[in-house]
Amino acid sequence: MLGDLHLHTRHSIGSLWPREALVAAKHRGLGYVSFVDLNTTAGTRDAVSIGLRMGVTVIPGIKMPIYDDKRKQYAAILGYNYRQPAPHIEWLCRPIRAARDATTRRQIDQIIDARYSITLEQVIEHARGPKFDPDHTVEPVLRPHHVMLALIDAGHTDAIYSDLYRTLFEGDGVAEYDSEYAQATDAIAVIRADGGLPVLANPGALDSWDLIPDLIESGLGGIELSGGGLSPPDHKKARELANEHGLVLTGGSDDRGAYGRVYQMGDLCAPRGALEALITHPDPEIAWAVDLVRGAGAIARKAVAEEADVELKGGDIKDLVTKHDVAVERYLVNAIQDRYPNHGFLTEEHDHPEIGADESFWIIDPIDATTNFV
């Protein structure tokens, strides 16, 4: 199964909202994705839910630009598969987002003072996008690419990452800036605190190889094999480090939709085994439950290729059942009883002894939306 673990949405530097990006992922044949928006988890919950309905697995993700005081080095940490709502990550990222927004507003003033014909309101409109819903979406953080979109509208340039971008925002530009960064150890700590896996983003492009020993001591769990591309020597180096230190290898395209630079969604995919490594949970109880659900899924997938003899429960045309529903439920009950013989059950297709007031019990709906399955 192909996947892209480095995608951006309108919640940071991409042009698509998560729903739109998931439609694109489906069309490109991707089975799993991760949206690693800068310093925000804003779109994670909706993306996971929408992905479930569309058949695209969404791994919760985030990208946190960092600064290492010891080596005076900039880099970025990716966080994967954290628990939601990720309070520790949000605690660290909230003031960074506020600082980024405030910096952009100062830059807009500086650019206007330099006689470029844009307004704050125009930049805000670009940040919100054409489908912004104030009732369901957090107010966007203003960023330099939103400013560039307003400058394109005004005829000052024809691309976001153009010579004008470098003239304004880099070197001695009128709006040159140094944004707020998290400390490397803090970024890793909050990702770990929320149950996630910290991964060093694209060390080849950012030349952050020297940080890896210290980051591993702080809890780094992976290295990105591609995130805009690594050279063959960098690939070899990343794999060697991963093998030596037991690190997970991830990868993706760094796609930003219409705002992208080089690669599109799915052009660079995660390496083999990345999905399994990210969703494998250290808690043996959760690992057992995941294996149990996978076993049930195998029964359901096999059933799709077989004839479905549909029966009505109680003569109700709206209440359908097949032998496959019964088989999945029986598989789950038997496996749970083997592990927890004293637990009770409330299931859809079988009767069970009455559950005691203080008894632990399982509620099982064997195949969701049976009508659709039939």
Short mmCIF file of C-alpha atoms in Angstrom, two decimals:
data_model
loop_
_atom_site.label_atom_id
_atom_site.label_comp_id
_atom_site.label_asym_id
_atom_site.label_seq_id
_atom_site.Cartn_x
_atom_site.Cartn_y
_atom_site.Cartn_z
CA MET A 1 0.00 0.00 0.00
CA LEU A 2 1.39 3.39 -1.02
CA GLY A 3 1.41 6.33 1.36
CA ASP A 4 2.64 9.92 1.63
CA LEU A 5 3.59 11.03 5.15
CA HIS A 6 4.55 14.63 4.38
CA LEU A 7 1.60 16.72 3.15
CA HIS A 8 0.50 20.26 3.99
CA THR A 9 -3.00 21.76 3.98
CA ARG A 10 -4.52 25.22 4.29
CA HIS A 11 -4.02 24.95 8.02
CA SER A 12 -0.42 25.99 7.29
CA ILE A 13 1.36 26.22 3.90
CA GLY A 14 -0.84 24.13 1.58
CA SER A 15 -3.58 25.18 -0.83
CA LEU A 16 -6.14 22.45 -0.04
CA TRP A 17 -8.29 21.81 3.00
CA PRO A 18 -7.89 18.25 4.42
CA ARG A 19 -11.09 17.02 2.76
CA GLU A 20 -9.89 18.20 -0.66
CA ALA A 21 -6.44 16.73 -0.08
CA LEU A 22 -7.97 13.37 0.84
CA VAL A 23 -9.97 13.34 -2.39
CA ALA A 24 -6.71 13.95 -4.26
CA ALA A 25 -4.99 11.18 -2.28
CA LYS A 26 -7.76 8.74 -3.17
CA HIS A 27 -7.46 9.62 -6.87
CA ARG A 28 -3.70 9.11 -6.71
CA GLY A 29 -4.10 5.63 -5.24
CA LEU A 30 -2.68 6.40 -1.80
CA GLY A 31 -3.79 4.15 1.03
CA TYR A 32 -2.49 6.32 3.86
CA VAL A 33 -1.36 9.92 4.38
CA SER A 34 -0.28 12.33 7.08
CA PHE A 35 -0.86 16.08 7.13
CA VAL A 36 2.12 17.65 8.88
CA ASP A 37 0.97 21.26 9.09
CA LEU A 38 3.36 23.69 10.75
CA ASN A 39 2.91 23.95 14.51
CA THR A 40 -0.77 22.99 14.45
CA THR A 41 -3.00 19.95 14.90
CA ALA A 42 -6.08 21.90 13.81
CA GLY A 43 -7.14 19.65 10.95
CA THR A 44 -6.26 16.31 12.49
CA ARG A 45 -9.56 15.21 13.98
CA ASP A 46 -11.61 16.01 10.88
CA ALA A 47 -9.00 14.48 8.59
CA VAL A 48 -8.98 11.18 10.50
CA SER A 49 -12.79 11.01 10.44
CA ILE A 50 -13.09 11.90 6.75
CA GLY A 51 -10.31 9.49 5.86
CA LEU A 52 -12.15 6.63 7.55
CA ARG A 53 -15.20 7.28 5.39
CA MET A 54 -13.12 7.57 2.22
CA GLY A 55 -10.93 4.53 2.80
CA VAL A 56 -7.70 6.50 3.27
CA THR A 57 -5.90 6.00 6.57
CA VAL A 58 -4.85 9.32 8.13
CA ILE A 59 -1.94 9.23 10.56
CA PRO A 60 -2.08 12.28 12.89
CA GLY A 61 0.89 14.47 12.06
CA ILE A 62 2.60 17.79 12.71
CA LYS A 63 5.79 19.56 11.63
CA MET A 64 7.66 21.72 14.11
CA PRO A 65 10.57 23.90 12.92
CA ILE A 66 13.22 23.78 15.64
CA TYR A 67 16.43 25.47 16.71
CA ASP A 68 19.22 23.68 18.51
CA ASP A 69 20.97 26.10 20.86
CA LYS A 70 23.97 23.84 21.35
CA ARG A 71 24.93 23.65 17.68
CA LYS A 72 23.22 26.85 16.48
CA GLN A 73 21.38 24.73 13.94
CA TYR A 74 17.90 24.99 12.40
CA ALA A 75 16.00 21.81 11.60
CA ALA A 76 12.47 20.38 11.81
CA ILE A 77 10.83 17.63 13.80
CA LEU A 78 7.83 15.69 12.50
CA GLY A 79 5.40 14.16 15.00
CA TYR A 80 3.30 11.13 14.03
CA ASN A 81 0.37 9.21 15.49
CA TYR A 82 -0.05 11.33 18.60
CA ARG A 83 -3.13 11.08 20.77
CA GLN A 84 -5.79 13.70 20.21
CA PRO A 85 -6.38 16.46 21.25
CA ALA A 86 -2.58 16.55 21.88
CA PRO A 87 -2.55 19.04 24.79
CA HIS A 88 1.23 19.03 25.24
CA ILE A 89 1.90 19.71 21.57
CA GLU A 90 -0.66 22.50 21.54
CA TRP A 91 0.82 24.03 24.69
CA LEU A 92 4.16 24.40 22.93
CA CYS A 93 2.83 25.41 19.51
CA ARG A 94 0.14 27.93 20.46
CA PRO A 95 2.54 30.82 21.29
CA ILE A 96 4.68 29.99 18.25
CA ARG A 97 1.62 30.34 15.98
CA ALA A 98 0.72 33.64 17.62
CA ALA A 99 4.27 34.93 17.11
CA ARG A 100 4.26 33.83 13.45
CA ASP A 101 0.98 35.68 12.84
CA ALA A 102 2.22 38.83 14.58
CA THR A 103 5.46 38.76 12.57
CA THR A 104 3.57 38.46 9.28
CA ARG A 105 1.40 41.43 10.18
CA ARG A 106 4.53 43.50 10.79
CA GLN A 107 5.93 42.33 7.48
CA ILE A 108 2.74 43.42 5.70
CA ASP A 109 3.15 46.91 7.16
CA GLN A 110 6.79 46.99 6.01
CA ILE A 111 5.85 45.86 2.50
CA ILE A 112 3.09 48.45 2.26
CA ASP A 113 5.54 51.10 3.45
CA ALA A 114 7.83 50.01 0.61
CA ARG A 115 4.99 51.02 -1.77
CA TYR A 116 3.64 47.61 -2.70
CA SER A 117 -0.10 47.86 -3.31
CA ILE A 118 -1.59 45.25 -0.97
CA THR A 119 -3.74 45.42 2.17
CA LEU A 120 -3.99 43.35 5.35
CA GLU A 121 -7.56 42.41 4.43
CA GLN A 122 -6.42 40.93 1.11
CA VAL A 123 -3.82 38.78 2.86
CA ILE A 124 -6.38 37.56 5.39
CA GLU A 125 -8.73 36.54 2.58
CA HIS A 126 -5.99 34.48 0.98
CA ALA A 127 -5.25 32.82 4.32
CA ARG A 128 -8.88 31.90 4.78
CA GLY A 129 -9.35 30.64 1.24
CA PRO A 130 -12.54 30.38 -0.80
CA LYS A 131 -14.14 27.72 1.43
CA PHE A 132 -13.34 29.14 4.85
CA ASP A 133 -16.07 28.39 7.41
CA PRO A 134 -15.68 30.54 10.55
CA ASP A 135 -18.08 28.26 12.48
CA HIS A 136 -15.96 25.14 11.96
CA THR A 137 -12.42 26.30 11.21
CA VAL A 138 -9.94 28.09 13.46
CA GLU A 139 -8.83 31.53 12.32
CA PRO A 140 -5.78 30.99 10.07
CA VAL A 141 -2.25 32.05 10.91
CA LEU A 142 -0.93 34.64 8.42
CA ARG A 143 2.23 33.49 6.65
CA PRO A 144 4.56 34.90 3.96
CA HIS A 145 3.01 32.85 1.16
CA HIS A 146 -0.36 34.52 1.89
CA VAL A 147 1.38 37.87 1.41
CA MET A 148 2.83 36.65 -1.89
CA LEU A 149 -0.63 35.63 -3.13
CA ALA A 150 -1.83 39.19 -2.53
CA LEU A 151 1.24 40.50 -4.38
CA ILE A 152 0.46 38.19 -7.30
CA ASP A 153 -3.09 39.58 -7.43
CA ALA A 154 -1.64 43.10 -7.50
CA GLY A 155 0.61 42.23 -10.44
CA HIS A 156 3.94 42.51 -8.60
CA THR A 157 4.99 38.93 -9.42
CA ASP A 158 3.63 35.75 -10.97
CA ALA A 159 4.75 33.07 -8.47
CA ILE A 160 4.97 32.60 -4.71
CA TYR A 161 8.59 31.49 -4.44
CA SER A 162 9.91 33.98 -6.96
CA ASP A 163 12.71 36.53 -7.00
CA LEU A 164 10.35 38.93 -5.25
CA TYR A 165 9.91 36.44 -2.37
CA ARG A 166 13.66 36.35 -1.87
CA THR A 167 13.90 40.15 -2.23
CA LEU A 168 11.28 40.71 0.46
CA PHE A 169 11.77 37.88 2.96
CA GLU A 170 15.41 36.81 2.73
CA GLY A 171 18.79 38.42 3.34
CA ASP A 172 18.41 42.17 3.74
CA GLY A 173 14.85 42.22 2.40
CA VAL A 174 12.39 44.83 3.64
CA ALA A 175 10.43 42.09 5.42
CA GLU A 176 13.30 39.80 6.43
CA TYR A 177 12.45 37.93 9.61
CA ASP A 178 13.51 35.18 11.99
CA SER A 179 10.40 33.37 13.11
CA GLU A 180 9.82 31.73 16.48
CA TYR A 181 11.17 28.17 16.80
CA ALA A 182 10.73 25.43 19.34
CA GLN A 183 13.78 24.00 21.02
CA ALA A 184 14.62 20.55 19.68
CA THR A 185 14.36 18.84 23.06
CA ASP A 186 11.02 20.52 23.79
CA ALA A 187 9.52 19.46 20.46
CA ILE A 188 10.52 15.84 21.03
CA ALA A 189 9.30 15.91 24.63
CA VAL A 190 5.78 17.15 23.85
CA ILE A 191 5.34 14.74 20.93
CA ARG A 192 6.35 11.87 23.22
CA ALA A 193 4.08 13.19 25.99
CA ASP A 194 1.10 12.97 23.63
CA GLY A 195 2.01 9.42 22.62
CA GLY A 196 3.55 10.33 19.25
CA LEU A 197 6.73 9.40 17.42
CA PRO A 198 9.24 12.24 16.81
CA VAL A 199 11.02 12.05 13.44
CA LEU A 200 13.82 14.26 12.11
CA ALA A 201 12.60 15.92 8.90
CA ASN A 202 14.72 15.65 5.75
CA PRO A 203 18.21 15.87 7.32
CA GLY A 204 19.86 16.00 3.90
CA ALA A 205 18.17 19.21 2.76
CA LEU A 206 18.54 20.87 6.16
CA ASP A 207 22.03 19.44 6.80
CA SER A 208 20.98 18.42 10.30
CA TRP A 209 22.88 15.12 10.50
CA ASP A 210 25.07 16.36 13.36
CA LEU A 211 22.00 16.80 15.55
CA ILE A 212 21.01 13.15 15.42
CA PRO A 213 23.08 11.74 18.34
CA ASP A 214 21.75 14.36 20.77
CA LEU A 215 18.22 14.06 19.40
CA ILE A 216 18.27 10.29 19.91
CA GLU A 217 19.22 10.84 23.55
CA SER A 218 16.24 13.19 23.82
CA GLY A 219 13.85 10.57 22.40
CA LEU A 220 14.02 10.86 18.61
CA GLY A 221 12.30 7.85 17.07
CA GLY A 222 12.78 8.20 13.33
CA ILE A 223 14.43 9.81 10.31
CA GLU A 224 12.68 11.04 7.19
CA LEU A 225 14.03 9.25 4.14
CA SER A 226 12.38 11.72 1.75
CA GLY A 227 10.56 14.95 2.26
CA GLY A 228 11.39 16.91 -0.81
CA GLY A 229 14.07 14.43 -1.84
CA LEU A 230 17.36 13.04 -0.59
CA SER A 231 20.42 12.29 -2.67
CA PRO A 232 21.50 8.62 -2.98
CA PRO A 233 24.34 9.12 -0.44
CA ASP A 234 21.81 10.68 1.97
CA HIS A 235 19.47 7.72 1.48
CA LYS A 236 22.29 5.36 2.35
CA LYS A 237 23.27 7.42 5.39
CA ALA A 238 19.68 7.60 6.68
CA ARG A 239 19.20 3.85 6.34
CA GLU A 240 22.47 3.12 8.11
CA LEU A 241 21.55 5.40 11.02
CA ALA A 242 18.09 3.86 11.23
CA ASN A 243 19.53 0.35 11.39
CA GLU A 244 22.17 1.35 13.92
CA HIS A 245 19.80 3.10 16.32
CA GLY A 246 16.49 1.30 15.67
CA LEU A 247 14.85 4.35 14.11
CA VAL A 248 11.70 4.33 11.99
CA LEU A 249 12.10 5.53 8.38
CA THR A 250 9.33 7.78 7.04
CA GLY A 251 8.96 9.79 3.84
CA GLY A 252 6.75 11.84 1.61
CA SER A 253 6.54 14.53 -1.02
CA ASP A 254 6.25 17.76 1.03
CA ASP A 255 3.30 18.52 -1.28
CA ARG A 256 1.60 21.91 -0.82
CA GLY A 257 -1.00 21.66 -3.56
CA ALA A 258 -1.03 24.70 -5.82
CA TYR A 259 1.57 26.33 -3.56
CA GLY A 260 4.13 23.55 -4.03
CA ARG A 261 7.68 23.80 -5.25
CA VAL A 262 8.84 20.50 -6.80
CA TYR A 263 6.95 17.32 -5.92
CA GLN A 264 3.25 16.53 -5.95
CA MET A 265 1.33 14.26 -3.62
CA GLY A 266 2.52 10.69 -4.05
CA ASP A 267 5.56 11.55 -6.19
CA LEU A 268 7.69 10.53 -3.21
CA CYS A 269 6.16 7.83 -1.03
CA ALA A 270 6.91 6.49 2.42
CA PRO A 271 9.34 3.55 2.50
CA ARG A 272 8.11 0.00 2.92
CA GLY A 273 7.08 -0.74 6.49
CA ALA A 274 6.54 2.89 7.52
CA LEU A 275 2.79 2.54 8.15
CA GLU A 276 3.20 -0.61 10.24
CA ALA A 277 5.98 1.00 12.26
CA LEU A 278 3.88 4.09 13.00
CA ILE A 279 0.71 2.28 14.05
CA THR A 280 2.42 -0.45 16.10
CA HIS A 281 1.64 0.45 19.68
CA PRO A 282 3.95 -0.45 22.60
CA ASP A 283 0.97 -1.23 24.85
CA PRO A 284 0.39 -5.03 24.50
CA GLU A 285 -3.34 -4.63 25.13
CA ILE A 286 -3.72 -2.20 22.25
CA ALA A 287 -1.47 -4.28 20.02
CA TRP A 288 -3.67 -7.30 20.75
CA ALA A 289 -6.83 -5.31 19.93
CA VAL A 290 -5.34 -4.11 16.63
CA ASP A 291 -4.47 -7.68 15.64
CA LEU A 292 -8.00 -8.74 16.57
CA VAL A 293 -9.59 -6.11 14.35
CA ARG A 294 -7.25 -7.00 11.50
CA GLY A 295 -8.37 -10.62 11.79
CA ALA A 296 -12.00 -9.53 11.59
CA GLY A 297 -11.13 -7.39 8.59
CA ALA A 298 -9.64 -10.39 6.81
CA ILE A 299 -12.93 -12.26 7.23
CA ALA A 300 -14.88 -9.29 5.90
CA ARG A 301 -12.59 -8.86 2.89
CA LYS A 302 -12.91 -12.54 2.02
CA ALA A 303 -16.69 -12.24 2.31
CA VAL A 304 -16.83 -9.54 -0.37
CA ALA A 305 -15.85 -12.13 -2.98
CA GLU A 306 -18.47 -14.64 -1.82
CA GLU A 307 -22.20 -14.89 -2.29
CA ALA A 308 -24.16 -13.04 0.38
CA ASP A 309 -27.33 -14.86 1.46
CA VAL A 310 -29.34 -12.06 3.02
CA GLU A 311 -31.87 -12.72 5.77
CA LEU A 312 -34.31 -10.39 7.50
CA LYS A 313 -34.23 -10.17 11.26
CA GLY A 314 -37.78 -10.22 12.59
CA GLY A 315 -39.10 -9.70 9.06
CA ASP A 316 -37.81 -6.12 9.03
CA ILE A 317 -36.59 -5.09 5.55
CA LYS A 318 -34.38 -2.46 7.20
CA ASP A 319 -32.67 -5.03 9.43
CA LEU A 320 -30.53 -7.30 7.27
CA VAL A 321 -28.06 -9.97 8.29
CA THR A 322 -25.71 -12.33 6.45
CA LYS A 323 -23.61 -15.31 7.51
CA HIS A 324 -20.60 -13.00 7.28
CA ASP A 325 -21.94 -10.73 10.03
CA VAL A 326 -22.41 -13.78 12.22
CA ALA A 327 -18.94 -15.12 11.40
CA VAL A 328 -17.18 -11.85 12.21
CA GLU A 329 -19.04 -11.48 15.49
CA ARG A 330 -18.34 -15.09 16.52
CA TYR A 331 -14.65 -14.65 15.72
CA LEU A 332 -14.44 -11.55 17.91
CA VAL A 333 -16.38 -13.06 20.82
CA ASN A 334 -14.32 -16.27 20.82
CA ALA A 335 -11.02 -14.40 20.73
CA ILE A 336 -12.06 -12.06 23.54
CA GLN A 337 -13.38 -14.91 25.68
CA ASP A 338 -10.05 -16.71 25.35
CA ARG A 339 -8.26 -13.66 26.74
CA TYR A 340 -10.92 -12.42 29.17
CA PRO A 341 -13.04 -15.42 30.23
CA ASN A 342 -14.90 -13.46 32.91
CA HIS A 343 -16.09 -10.62 30.64
CA GLY A 344 -19.63 -10.29 29.34
CA PHE A 345 -20.94 -9.35 25.90
CA LEU A 346 -23.63 -7.24 24.29
CA THR A 347 -23.73 -8.15 20.61
CA GLU A 348 -26.05 -7.77 17.65
CA GLU A 349 -26.35 -11.31 16.30
CA HIS A 350 -26.22 -13.56 19.37
CA ASP A 351 -27.88 -13.74 22.78
CA HIS A 352 -25.60 -13.79 25.82
CA PRO A 353 -26.13 -14.19 29.58
CA GLU A 354 -27.32 -11.08 31.39
CA ILE A 355 -24.49 -8.74 32.31
CA GLY A 356 -23.90 -8.14 36.01
CA ALA A 357 -23.85 -4.61 37.42
CA ASP A 358 -20.10 -4.72 38.16
CA GLU A 359 -19.09 -6.90 35.23
CA SER A 360 -16.74 -5.75 32.47
CA PHE A 361 -18.33 -6.29 29.08
CA TRP A 362 -17.79 -5.75 25.37
CA ILE A 363 -20.19 -4.14 22.89
CA ILE A 364 -19.75 -5.56 19.39
CA ASP A 365 -21.33 -4.47 16.12
CA PRO A 366 -19.77 -6.97 13.70
CA ILE A 367 -19.93 -5.14 10.34
CA ASP A 368 -20.80 -1.47 10.29
CA ALA A 369 -23.65 -0.53 7.91
CA THR A 370 -24.72 -4.02 6.89
CA THR A 371 -27.09 -2.68 4.25
CA ASN A 372 -24.13 -1.15 2.44
CA PHE A 373 -22.15 -4.37 2.81
CA VAL A 374 -24.98 -6.36 1.17
#
